[in-house]
mmCIF file of C-alpha atoms and ligand atoms in Angstrom:
data_model
loop_
_atom_site.group_PDB
_atom_site.id
_atom_site.type_symbol
_atom_site.label_atom_id
_atom_site.label_comp_id
_atom_site.label_asym_id
_atom_site.label_seq_id
_atom_site.Cartn_x
_atom_site.Cartn_y
_atom_site.Cartn_z
ATOM 1 C CA UNK A 1 -164.525 -69.013 -10.558
ATOM 2 C CA UNK A 2 -163.607 -66.550 -13.260
ATOM 3 C CA UNK A 3 -164.200 -65.359 -16.772
ATOM 4 C CA UNK A 4 -161.290 -65.510 -19.217
ATOM 5 C CA UNK A 5 -160.784 -64.246 -22.759
ATOM 6 C CA UNK A 6 -158.250 -66.488 -24.484
ATOM 7 C CA UNK A 7 -156.387 -66.266 -27.773
ATOM 8 C CA UNK A 8 -155.090 -69.341 -29.618
ATOM 9 C CA UNK A 9 -152.683 -68.786 -32.522
ATOM 10 C CA UNK A 10 -150.245 -71.709 -32.194
ATOM 11 C CA UNK A 11 -150.754 -73.013 -35.731
ATOM 12 C CA UNK A 12 -153.217 -72.185 -38.503
ATOM 13 C CA UNK A 13 -156.351 -71.180 -36.597
ATOM 14 C CA UNK A 14 -156.869 -67.663 -35.295
ATOM 15 C CA UNK A 15 -159.185 -68.347 -32.378
ATOM 16 C CA UNK A 16 -160.575 -66.252 -29.554
ATOM 17 C CA UNK A 17 -163.080 -67.348 -26.922
ATOM 18 C CA UNK A 18 -164.622 -66.169 -23.696
ATOM 19 C CA UNK A 19 -165.311 -68.810 -21.065
ATOM 20 C CA UNK A 20 -167.015 -68.271 -17.717
ATOM 21 C CA UNK A 21 -166.096 -71.148 -15.402
ATOM 22 C CA UNK A 22 -166.842 -74.066 -17.743
ATOM 23 C CA UNK A 23 -169.414 -72.291 -19.866
ATOM 24 C CA UNK A 24 -168.444 -71.030 -23.311
ATOM 25 C CA UNK A 25 -169.859 -67.515 -23.762
ATOM 26 C CA UNK A 26 -168.393 -67.174 -27.249
ATOM 27 C CA UNK A 27 -165.915 -68.965 -29.495
ATOM 28 C CA UNK A 28 -164.581 -67.504 -32.731
ATOM 29 C CA UNK A 29 -162.383 -69.709 -34.942
ATOM 30 C CA UNK A 30 -161.000 -68.408 -38.240
ATOM 31 C CA UNK A 31 -159.323 -71.301 -40.020
ATOM 32 C CA UNK A 32 -156.618 -70.510 -42.564
ATOM 33 C CA UNK A 33 -157.176 -73.765 -44.461
ATOM 34 C CA UNK A 34 -157.631 -72.266 -47.917
ATOM 35 C CA UNK A 35 -154.493 -70.224 -47.494
ATOM 36 C CA UNK A 36 -152.285 -73.223 -46.735
ATOM 37 C CA UNK A 37 -154.019 -75.848 -48.878
ATOM 38 C CA UNK A 38 -152.085 -74.794 -51.993
ATOM 39 C CA UNK A 39 -148.831 -75.685 -50.179
ATOM 40 C CA UNK A 40 -150.091 -79.017 -48.780
ATOM 41 C CA UNK A 41 -149.341 -77.936 -45.209
ATOM 42 C CA UNK A 42 -148.968 -74.964 -42.892
ATOM 43 C CA UNK A 43 -146.408 -72.322 -43.935
ATOM 44 C CA UNK A 44 -145.278 -70.648 -40.670
ATOM 45 C CA UNK A 45 -144.629 -67.175 -42.071
ATOM 46 C CA UNK A 46 -147.958 -67.101 -43.908
ATOM 47 C CA UNK A 47 -149.731 -68.251 -40.715
ATOM 48 C CA UNK A 48 -148.162 -65.464 -38.611
ATOM 49 C CA UNK A 49 -149.161 -62.752 -41.062
ATOM 50 C CA UNK A 50 -152.726 -63.998 -41.208
ATOM 51 C CA UNK A 51 -152.973 -64.136 -37.405
ATOM 52 C CA UNK A 52 -151.858 -60.528 -37.328
ATOM 53 C CA UNK A 53 -154.688 -59.510 -39.646
ATOM 54 C CA UNK A 54 -157.369 -61.568 -37.973
ATOM 55 C CA UNK A 55 -156.615 -61.383 -34.266
ATOM 56 C CA UNK A 56 -158.147 -57.962 -33.526
ATOM 57 C CA UNK A 57 -161.409 -58.599 -35.416
ATOM 58 C CA UNK A 58 -161.653 -62.004 -33.692
ATOM 59 C CA UNK A 59 -161.294 -60.371 -30.239
ATOM 60 C CA UNK A 60 -163.998 -57.835 -31.100
ATOM 61 C CA UNK A 61 -166.284 -60.581 -32.387
ATOM 62 C CA UNK A 62 -165.750 -62.716 -29.272
ATOM 63 C CA UNK A 63 -166.729 -59.815 -26.997
ATOM 64 C CA UNK A 64 -169.754 -58.953 -29.142
ATOM 65 C CA UNK A 65 -170.959 -62.571 -29.344
ATOM 66 C CA UNK A 66 -170.599 -63.025 -25.573
ATOM 67 C CA UNK A 67 -172.350 -59.686 -25.021
ATOM 68 C CA UNK A 68 -169.797 -58.620 -22.432
ATOM 69 C CA UNK A 69 -167.273 -55.796 -22.120
ATOM 70 C CA UNK A 70 -163.830 -55.752 -20.487
ATOM 71 C CA UNK A 71 -165.268 -55.226 -16.997
ATOM 72 C CA UNK A 72 -166.632 -58.791 -17.120
ATOM 73 C CA UNK A 73 -163.212 -60.297 -17.938
ATOM 74 C CA UNK A 74 -161.081 -61.513 -14.997
ATOM 75 C CA UNK A 75 -158.040 -62.649 -16.973
ATOM 76 C CA UNK A 76 -156.577 -62.627 -20.467
ATOM 77 C CA UNK A 77 -154.853 -65.743 -21.770
ATOM 78 C CA UNK A 78 -152.935 -66.865 -24.830
ATOM 79 C CA UNK A 79 -151.331 -70.111 -25.934
ATOM 80 C CA UNK A 80 -147.593 -69.732 -25.269
ATOM 81 C CA UNK A 81 -146.224 -73.220 -26.152
ATOM 82 C CA UNK A 82 -145.741 -75.488 -28.011
ATOM 83 C CA UNK A 83 -146.306 -74.231 -31.547
ATOM 84 C CA UNK A 84 -144.928 -72.033 -34.315
ATOM 85 C CA UNK A 85 -143.062 -69.284 -32.477
ATOM 86 C CA UNK A 86 -144.002 -66.491 -34.891
ATOM 87 C CA UNK A 87 -147.654 -67.519 -34.731
ATOM 88 C CA UNK A 88 -147.653 -67.839 -30.927
ATOM 89 C CA UNK A 89 -146.077 -64.394 -30.628
ATOM 90 C CA UNK A 90 -149.049 -62.730 -32.312
ATOM 91 C CA UNK A 91 -151.584 -64.098 -29.810
ATOM 92 C CA UNK A 92 -149.300 -63.577 -26.827
ATOM 93 C CA UNK A 93 -148.478 -59.989 -27.738
ATOM 94 C CA UNK A 94 -152.168 -59.204 -28.187
ATOM 95 C CA UNK A 95 -153.044 -60.803 -24.828
ATOM 96 C CA UNK A 96 -150.202 -59.094 -22.947
ATOM 97 C CA UNK A 97 -151.090 -55.707 -24.414
ATOM 98 C CA UNK A 98 -154.744 -56.100 -23.422
ATOM 99 C CA UNK A 99 -153.704 -57.273 -19.950
ATOM 100 C CA UNK A 100 -151.654 -54.100 -19.460
ATOM 101 C CA UNK A 101 -154.308 -51.875 -20.967
ATOM 102 C CA UNK A 102 -157.187 -53.242 -18.885
ATOM 103 C CA UNK A 103 -155.113 -54.100 -15.792
ATOM 104 C CA UNK A 104 -155.962 -57.814 -15.829
ATOM 105 C CA UNK A 105 -153.799 -60.833 -15.078
ATOM 106 C CA UNK A 106 -152.141 -62.430 -18.102
ATOM 107 C CA UNK A 107 -151.924 -66.218 -18.379
ATOM 108 C CA UNK A 108 -149.800 -68.176 -20.839
ATOM 109 C CA UNK A 109 -151.356 -71.579 -21.540
ATOM 110 C CA UNK A 110 -149.751 -74.814 -22.744
ATOM 111 C CA UNK A 111 -151.524 -75.863 -25.932
ATOM 112 C CA UNK A 112 -151.791 -79.524 -24.905
ATOM 113 C CA UNK A 113 -153.192 -78.629 -21.515
ATOM 114 C CA UNK A 114 -155.816 -76.717 -23.488
ATOM 115 C CA UNK A 115 -156.678 -79.858 -25.456
ATOM 116 C CA UNK A 116 -157.112 -81.740 -22.169
ATOM 117 C CA UNK A 117 -159.392 -78.982 -20.856
ATOM 118 C CA UNK A 118 -161.667 -79.193 -23.905
ATOM 119 C CA UNK A 119 -163.379 -82.119 -22.160
ATOM 120 C CA UNK A 120 -164.132 -79.922 -19.117
ATOM 121 C CA UNK A 121 -166.404 -77.940 -21.413
ATOM 122 C CA UNK A 122 -168.690 -80.953 -21.813
ATOM 123 C CA UNK A 123 -168.783 -82.035 -18.180
ATOM 124 C CA UNK A 124 -169.182 -79.540 -15.349
ATOM 125 C CA UNK A 125 -168.275 -82.201 -12.759
ATOM 126 C CA UNK A 126 -165.096 -83.632 -14.313
ATOM 127 C CA UNK A 127 -162.237 -83.726 -11.780
ATOM 128 C CA UNK A 128 -158.792 -85.361 -11.816
ATOM 129 C CA UNK A 129 -157.513 -88.020 -11.554
ATOM 130 C CA UNK A 130 -158.171 -89.395 -15.031
ATOM 131 C CA UNK A 131 -156.307 -90.685 -18.066
ATOM 132 C CA UNK A 132 -156.089 -88.466 -21.149
ATOM 133 C CA UNK A 133 -155.573 -89.801 -24.637
ATOM 134 C CA UNK A 134 -154.182 -86.774 -26.433
ATOM 135 C CA UNK A 135 -154.265 -87.185 -30.192
ATOM 136 C CA UNK A 136 -153.538 -84.127 -32.313
ATOM 137 C CA UNK A 137 -151.624 -83.228 -35.447
ATOM 138 C CA UNK A 138 -148.374 -82.897 -33.526
ATOM 139 C CA UNK A 139 -148.793 -85.151 -30.477
ATOM 140 C CA UNK A 140 -149.992 -88.569 -29.455
ATOM 141 C CA UNK A 141 -149.694 -89.340 -25.751
ATOM 142 C CA UNK A 142 -151.339 -91.093 -22.853
ATOM 143 C CA UNK A 143 -151.196 -88.696 -19.939
ATOM 144 C CA UNK A 144 -152.139 -89.351 -16.340
ATOM 145 C CA UNK A 145 -153.785 -86.222 -14.978
ATOM 146 C CA UNK A 146 -153.130 -86.550 -11.268
ATOM 147 C CA UNK A 147 -154.353 -83.137 -10.223
ATOM 148 C CA UNK A 148 -154.802 -79.664 -11.718
ATOM 149 C CA UNK A 149 -151.534 -78.895 -13.522
ATOM 150 C CA UNK A 150 -149.954 -82.245 -12.608
ATOM 151 C CA UNK A 151 -149.217 -84.490 -15.553
ATOM 152 C CA UNK A 152 -147.342 -87.727 -16.105
ATOM 153 C CA UNK A 153 -146.724 -89.083 -19.597
ATOM 154 C CA UNK A 154 -147.283 -92.853 -19.550
ATOM 155 C CA UNK A 155 -147.155 -93.559 -23.262
ATOM 156 C CA UNK A 156 -146.465 -91.800 -26.528
ATOM 157 C CA UNK A 157 -145.767 -92.239 -30.195
ATOM 158 C CA UNK A 158 -142.184 -93.016 -31.139
ATOM 159 C CA UNK A 159 -142.505 -91.308 -34.525
ATOM 160 C CA UNK A 160 -145.500 -89.696 -36.236
ATOM 161 C CA UNK A 161 -148.445 -88.283 -34.317
ATOM 162 C CA UNK A 162 -151.817 -89.875 -35.097
ATOM 163 C CA UNK A 163 -153.105 -86.719 -36.848
ATOM 164 C CA UNK A 164 -149.879 -86.475 -38.842
ATOM 165 C CA UNK A 165 -150.359 -90.085 -39.999
ATOM 166 C CA UNK A 166 -153.927 -89.241 -41.082
ATOM 167 C CA UNK A 167 -152.643 -86.202 -42.996
ATOM 168 C CA UNK A 168 -149.796 -88.094 -44.715
ATOM 169 C CA UNK A 169 -151.991 -91.022 -45.726
ATOM 170 C CA UNK A 170 -154.660 -88.614 -47.003
ATOM 171 C CA UNK A 171 -152.007 -87.095 -49.257
ATOM 172 C CA UNK A 172 -151.160 -90.596 -50.573
ATOM 173 C CA UNK A 173 -154.854 -91.050 -51.342
ATOM 174 C CA UNK A 174 -155.050 -87.599 -52.998
ATOM 175 C CA UNK A 175 -157.537 -86.369 -50.430
ATOM 176 C CA UNK A 176 -155.854 -83.024 -49.775
ATOM 177 C CA UNK A 177 -155.137 -81.219 -46.530
ATOM 178 C CA UNK A 178 -156.045 -81.617 -43.700
ATOM 179 C CA UNK A 179 -156.519 -85.319 -44.183
ATOM 180 C CA UNK A 180 -158.193 -86.473 -40.976
ATOM 181 C CA UNK A 181 -161.734 -85.303 -41.712
ATOM 182 C CA UNK A 182 -161.554 -86.604 -45.329
ATOM 183 C CA UNK A 183 -160.405 -90.076 -44.245
ATOM 184 C CA UNK A 184 -163.051 -90.090 -41.502
ATOM 185 C CA UNK A 185 -165.817 -89.366 -44.056
ATOM 186 C CA UNK A 186 -164.617 -92.012 -46.528
ATOM 187 C CA UNK A 187 -164.003 -94.623 -43.822
ATOM 188 C CA UNK A 188 -167.695 -94.479 -42.941
ATOM 189 C CA UNK A 189 -168.549 -95.993 -46.335
ATOM 190 C CA UNK A 190 -165.535 -98.307 -46.757
ATOM 191 C CA UNK A 191 -164.746 -101.827 -45.543
ATOM 192 C CA UNK A 192 -162.289 -101.690 -42.596
ATOM 193 C CA UNK A 193 -161.320 -105.335 -43.152
ATOM 194 C CA UNK A 194 -160.565 -104.923 -46.872
ATOM 195 C CA UNK A 195 -156.797 -104.563 -46.373
ATOM 196 C CA UNK A 196 -155.112 -106.023 -43.278
ATOM 197 C CA UNK A 197 -152.418 -103.597 -42.116
ATOM 198 C CA UNK A 198 -149.677 -103.831 -39.460
ATOM 199 C CA UNK A 199 -150.271 -102.222 -36.075
ATOM 200 C CA UNK A 200 -146.949 -100.602 -35.161
ATOM 201 C CA UNK A 201 -145.646 -102.075 -31.929
ATOM 202 C CA UNK A 202 -142.678 -100.719 -29.992
ATOM 203 C CA UNK A 203 -140.166 -103.408 -28.957
ATOM 204 C CA UNK A 204 -138.544 -103.294 -25.532
ATOM 205 C CA UNK A 205 -134.810 -104.055 -25.149
ATOM 206 C CA UNK A 206 -135.637 -106.770 -22.619
ATOM 207 C CA UNK A 207 -138.073 -108.405 -25.044
ATOM 208 C CA UNK A 208 -141.801 -107.970 -25.581
ATOM 209 C CA UNK A 209 -143.541 -104.725 -26.497
ATOM 210 C CA UNK A 210 -144.156 -101.429 -24.749
ATOM 211 C CA UNK A 211 -147.739 -101.617 -23.478
ATOM 212 C CA UNK A 212 -148.660 -97.961 -24.131
ATOM 213 C CA UNK A 213 -146.241 -96.539 -26.718
ATOM 214 C CA UNK A 214 -147.202 -96.648 -30.374
ATOM 215 C CA UNK A 215 -145.585 -96.141 -33.771
ATOM 216 C CA UNK A 216 -147.229 -95.107 -37.021
ATOM 217 C CA UNK A 217 -144.283 -94.923 -39.416
ATOM 218 C CA UNK A 218 -144.461 -98.635 -40.356
ATOM 219 C CA UNK A 219 -148.168 -98.320 -41.049
ATOM 220 C CA UNK A 220 -147.528 -95.286 -43.239
ATOM 221 C CA UNK A 221 -144.895 -97.199 -45.241
ATOM 222 C CA UNK A 222 -147.243 -100.183 -45.589
ATOM 223 C CA UNK A 223 -149.928 -97.826 -46.871
ATOM 224 C CA UNK A 224 -147.533 -96.304 -49.402
ATOM 225 C CA UNK A 225 -146.675 -99.758 -50.801
ATOM 226 C CA UNK A 226 -150.288 -100.867 -50.779
ATOM 227 C CA UNK A 227 -151.496 -97.743 -52.576
ATOM 228 C CA UNK A 228 -148.826 -98.153 -55.296
ATOM 229 C CA UNK A 229 -149.735 -101.816 -55.747
ATOM 230 C CA UNK A 230 -153.483 -101.216 -55.836
ATOM 231 C CA UNK A 231 -153.072 -98.375 -58.342
ATOM 232 C CA UNK A 232 -151.258 -100.790 -60.683
ATOM 233 C CA UNK A 233 -153.543 -103.752 -60.234
ATOM 234 C CA UNK A 234 -157.041 -102.304 -60.095
ATOM 235 C CA UNK A 235 -159.077 -100.449 -62.650
ATOM 236 C CA UNK A 236 -161.107 -98.724 -59.905
ATOM 237 C CA UNK A 237 -159.135 -97.260 -57.009
ATOM 238 C CA UNK A 238 -160.804 -98.504 -53.759
ATOM 239 C CA UNK A 239 -160.217 -95.263 -51.882
ATOM 240 C CA UNK A 240 -162.976 -95.786 -49.272
ATOM 241 C CA UNK A 241 -161.733 -99.292 -48.395
ATOM 242 C CA UNK A 242 -158.158 -98.014 -48.089
ATOM 243 C CA UNK A 243 -159.271 -95.136 -45.849
ATOM 244 C CA UNK A 244 -161.416 -97.465 -43.704
ATOM 245 C CA UNK A 245 -158.619 -100.050 -43.327
ATOM 246 C CA UNK A 246 -156.095 -97.390 -42.339
ATOM 247 C CA UNK A 247 -158.443 -95.709 -39.858
ATOM 248 C CA UNK A 248 -159.426 -99.051 -38.349
ATOM 249 C CA UNK A 249 -155.757 -99.913 -37.725
ATOM 250 C CA UNK A 250 -154.939 -96.549 -36.106
ATOM 251 C CA UNK A 251 -158.076 -96.613 -33.958
ATOM 252 C CA UNK A 252 -157.432 -100.197 -32.833
ATOM 253 C CA UNK A 253 -153.861 -99.293 -31.783
ATOM 254 C CA UNK A 254 -155.046 -96.265 -29.815
ATOM 255 C CA UNK A 255 -157.977 -98.072 -28.215
ATOM 256 C CA UNK A 256 -155.943 -101.066 -27.056
ATOM 257 C CA UNK A 257 -153.252 -98.934 -25.436
ATOM 258 C CA UNK A 258 -155.691 -96.537 -23.805
ATOM 259 C CA UNK A 259 -157.809 -99.278 -22.238
ATOM 260 C CA UNK A 260 -154.730 -101.209 -21.055
ATOM 261 C CA UNK A 261 -153.248 -98.066 -19.500
ATOM 262 C CA UNK A 262 -156.476 -97.028 -17.746
ATOM 263 C CA UNK A 263 -156.920 -100.507 -16.291
ATOM 264 C CA UNK A 264 -153.273 -100.912 -15.210
ATOM 265 C CA UNK A 265 -153.292 -97.554 -13.420
ATOM 266 C CA UNK A 266 -156.782 -97.945 -11.967
ATOM 267 C CA UNK A 267 -158.088 -94.810 -13.701
ATOM 268 C CA UNK A 268 -161.829 -95.099 -14.246
ATOM 269 C CA UNK A 269 -162.282 -92.057 -16.458
ATOM 270 C CA UNK A 270 -160.704 -91.562 -19.883
ATOM 271 C CA UNK A 271 -160.705 -88.118 -21.459
ATOM 272 C CA UNK A 272 -159.850 -87.705 -25.140
ATOM 273 C CA UNK A 273 -158.416 -84.487 -26.578
ATOM 274 C CA UNK A 274 -156.907 -83.115 -29.795
ATOM 275 C CA UNK A 275 -158.064 -82.958 -33.402
ATOM 276 C CA UNK A 276 -158.229 -86.748 -33.823
ATOM 277 C CA UNK A 277 -160.762 -86.861 -30.950
ATOM 278 C CA UNK A 278 -163.224 -85.715 -33.629
ATOM 279 C CA UNK A 279 -162.747 -89.009 -35.488
ATOM 280 C CA UNK A 280 -166.012 -90.931 -35.550
ATOM 281 C CA UNK A 281 -164.280 -94.315 -35.701
ATOM 282 C CA UNK A 282 -162.250 -93.521 -32.582
ATOM 283 C CA UNK A 283 -165.299 -92.174 -30.757
ATOM 284 C CA UNK A 284 -167.314 -95.323 -31.494
ATOM 285 C CA UNK A 285 -164.606 -97.933 -30.830
ATOM 286 C CA UNK A 286 -163.178 -96.368 -27.688
ATOM 287 C CA UNK A 287 -166.669 -95.849 -26.284
ATOM 288 C CA UNK A 288 -167.548 -99.508 -26.924
ATOM 289 C CA UNK A 289 -164.282 -100.804 -25.438
ATOM 290 C CA UNK A 290 -164.613 -98.563 -22.380
ATOM 291 C CA UNK A 291 -168.152 -99.793 -21.725
ATOM 292 C CA UNK A 292 -166.951 -103.377 -21.945
ATOM 293 C CA UNK A 293 -164.437 -102.653 -19.166
ATOM 294 C CA UNK A 294 -166.774 -100.464 -17.066
ATOM 295 C CA UNK A 295 -164.723 -97.349 -17.789
ATOM 296 C CA UNK A 296 -166.117 -93.912 -18.526
ATOM 297 C CA UNK A 297 -164.920 -92.098 -21.631
ATOM 298 C CA UNK A 298 -165.439 -88.423 -22.267
ATOM 299 C CA UNK A 299 -164.986 -86.706 -25.636
ATOM 300 C CA UNK A 300 -165.032 -82.926 -26.026
ATOM 301 C CA UNK A 301 -167.874 -81.398 -28.044
ATOM 302 C CA UNK A 302 -166.965 -81.768 -31.750
ATOM 303 C CA UNK A 303 -166.178 -78.077 -32.297
ATOM 304 C CA UNK A 304 -163.689 -78.093 -29.399
ATOM 305 C CA UNK A 305 -161.631 -81.105 -30.580
ATOM 306 C CA UNK A 306 -159.575 -79.197 -33.145
ATOM 307 C CA UNK A 307 -157.772 -75.997 -32.164
ATOM 308 C CA UNK A 308 -159.973 -73.352 -30.555
ATOM 309 C CA UNK A 309 -159.814 -70.609 -27.965
ATOM 310 C CA UNK A 310 -162.391 -72.072 -25.563
ATOM 311 C CA UNK A 311 -160.102 -74.928 -24.495
ATOM 312 C CA UNK A 312 -157.300 -72.420 -23.781
ATOM 313 C CA UNK A 313 -159.699 -70.255 -21.784
ATOM 314 C CA UNK A 314 -160.921 -73.297 -19.809
ATOM 315 C CA UNK A 315 -157.362 -74.175 -18.783
ATOM 316 C CA UNK A 316 -156.666 -70.530 -17.880
ATOM 317 C CA UNK A 317 -159.815 -70.370 -15.704
ATOM 318 C CA UNK A 318 -158.533 -73.349 -13.684
ATOM 319 C CA UNK A 319 -155.168 -71.639 -13.090
ATOM 320 C CA UNK A 320 -156.705 -68.243 -12.381
ATOM 321 C CA UNK A 321 -159.031 -69.839 -9.818
ATOM 322 C CA UNK A 322 -155.915 -71.053 -8.025
ATOM 323 C CA UNK A 323 -154.400 -67.577 -7.943
ATOM 324 C CA UNK A 324 -151.917 -68.232 -10.721
ATOM 325 C CA UNK A 325 -150.883 -65.856 -13.472
ATOM 326 C CA UNK A 326 -147.885 -65.514 -15.805
ATOM 327 C CA UNK A 327 -145.220 -62.822 -15.889
ATOM 328 C CA UNK A 328 -145.364 -60.494 -18.873
ATOM 329 C CA UNK A 329 -141.829 -61.637 -19.735
ATOM 330 C CA UNK A 330 -143.122 -65.115 -20.540
ATOM 331 C CA UNK A 331 -141.696 -66.153 -23.919
ATOM 332 C CA UNK A 332 -143.285 -68.120 -26.749
ATOM 333 C CA UNK A 333 -141.698 -71.573 -26.957
ATOM 334 C CA UNK A 334 -141.817 -73.979 -29.871
ATOM 335 C CA UNK A 335 -141.423 -76.942 -27.511
ATOM 336 C CA UNK A 336 -142.307 -77.460 -23.880
ATOM 337 C CA UNK A 337 -143.171 -80.769 -22.218
ATOM 338 C CA UNK A 338 -146.593 -80.836 -20.603
ATOM 339 C CA UNK A 339 -144.941 -81.844 -17.328
ATOM 340 C CA UNK A 340 -143.451 -78.302 -17.229
ATOM 341 C CA UNK A 341 -146.818 -76.503 -17.201
ATOM 342 C CA UNK A 342 -146.411 -75.077 -13.701
ATOM 343 C CA UNK A 343 -143.259 -73.218 -14.814
ATOM 344 C CA UNK A 344 -145.547 -70.871 -16.721
ATOM 345 C CA UNK A 345 -147.102 -69.431 -13.558
ATOM 346 C CA UNK A 346 -146.148 -67.337 -10.599
ATOM 347 C CA UNK A 347 -147.196 -68.822 -7.279
ATOM 348 C CA UNK A 348 -150.227 -67.752 -5.306
ATOM 349 C CA UNK A 349 -150.521 -64.009 -4.925
ATOM 350 C CA UNK A 350 -152.941 -61.344 -5.895
ATOM 351 C CA UNK A 351 -151.793 -59.806 -9.146
ATOM 352 C CA UNK A 352 -152.114 -56.040 -9.033
ATOM 353 C CA UNK A 353 -151.435 -53.739 -11.964
ATOM 354 C CA UNK A 354 -148.011 -52.644 -10.678
ATOM 355 C CA UNK A 355 -146.872 -56.190 -10.100
ATOM 356 C CA UNK A 356 -148.092 -57.231 -13.501
ATOM 357 C CA UNK A 357 -145.868 -54.682 -15.148
ATOM 358 C CA UNK A 358 -142.916 -55.153 -12.809
ATOM 359 C CA UNK A 359 -143.230 -58.910 -13.137
ATOM 360 C CA UNK A 360 -142.865 -58.330 -16.861
HETATM 361 O O1 KG4 B 1 -155.496 -80.497 -32.420
HETATM 362 P P1 KG4 B 1 -155.409 -80.046 -33.799
HETATM 363 O O2 KG4 B 1 -156.476 -79.123 -34.332
HETATM 364 O O3 KG4 B 1 -154.050 -79.325 -34.075
HETATM 365 C C1 KG4 B 1 -152.874 -79.683 -33.428
HETATM 366 O O4 KG4 B 1 -152.674 -79.226 -32.274
HETATM 367 O O5 KG4 B 1 -152.124 -80.458 -34.037
HETATM 368 O O6 KG4 B 1 -155.339 -81.353 -34.685
HETATM 369 C C2 KG4 B 1 -155.252 -81.320 -36.069
HETATM 370 C C3 KG4 B 1 -155.162 -82.747 -36.548
HETATM 371 C C4 KG4 B 1 -154.883 -82.845 -38.034
HETATM 372 O O7 KG4 B 1 -153.828 -83.751 -38.220
HETATM 373 C C5 KG4 B 1 -156.207 -83.384 -38.597
HETATM 374 O O8 KG4 B 1 -156.036 -84.173 -39.738
HETATM 375 C C6 KG4 B 1 -156.710 -84.207 -37.422
HETATM 376 O O9 KG4 B 1 -156.378 -83.444 -36.279
HETATM 377 N N1 KG4 B 1 -158.165 -84.409 -37.478
HETATM 378 C C7 KG4 B 1 -158.747 -85.611 -37.619
HETATM 379 C C8 KG4 B 1 -160.142 -85.379 -37.694
HETATM 380 N N2 KG4 B 1 -160.354 -84.039 -37.585
HETATM 381 C C9 KG4 B 1 -159.125 -83.455 -37.448
HETATM 382 N N3 KG4 B 1 -158.211 -86.838 -37.698
HETATM 383 C C10 KG4 B 1 -159.054 -87.873 -37.854
HETATM 384 N N4 KG4 B 1 -160.394 -87.731 -37.947
HETATM 385 C C11 KG4 B 1 -160.986 -86.519 -37.868
HETATM 386 N N5 KG4 B 1 -162.303 -86.388 -37.948
HETATM 387 ZN ZN1 ZN B 2 -153.978 -78.532 -31.220
#
């Protein structure tokens, strides 16, 4: 078991963490929210520049907070895909440079694999196989984790990701960016039954509906119409009821598909990952449904649901333990399916300094 320092810069968080096995020694997250809020979303060029300014101080802070120096670090990791290429490049270049400087193995990590590994940080005994509901700002998938590094996508969204739907609906409700946490807070005081909304189902050519795929674009359109209508008809805008009704519909869609998938595939453990895993409605409803069906559901600690370095480090530790490392030529990629994770690593061998550089 090893100790990894990992850098995450795939979007708008500059994050660095040090993880020893499954224990987080330090986790530094500098969110760029205020910088991007004025634009209503992440501006890639602005994000890259900010990463460049913040990455070195974040590395220094992570080492200081963990009270370790480079001799305690067995590997240096960075998110390499998917994400904003310019932003990814900052973290990867920093990690590769440190790997060369301190003669340590470098590991590129798939961002979504990191989100799956966030749950490992809350359970020292978690082992595959299990089902992962991955719900972030860019992805919504049901993934069967067969073994370490072995993934099969069983269901996914056909249009918007769940987090994206939260963000777009929050904008409709004038709640700003990012929308998920704001809707979550309001939903807690609203009536989820106030406005019945359609749960997007995905039709199959042979008839019936896909059991695990979902769609949020119809729900978003329904919300847009509803908001316009309510604004016209009501003196007081029922923002909490709208937020609660929307959240209830999304959570019900996710819960139904996740439970059906786990049962059909005989997977007794469900792991949730991604920013939307922080949603209190999802945590409560999925937990209740899982208990009803004698399934176990595991959520990451709150601070490791949204983007962070600890989840990237946790995934890198698992690969490092299996003798894997990445060549220094590894490129940042805006897209990469999670099923291609093993392409990021060289096969079992002991990385020495020469090989690290030649492999690059
Ligand atoms: O995983 P993440 O930090 O970044 C991506 O990899 O996309 O997820 C960010 C997403 C955003 O869409 C944000 O609105 C959503 O996660 N989110 C939430 C909550 N906290 C963050 N959505 C619903 N409820 C929350 N509490
Ligand atoms: Zn993420």
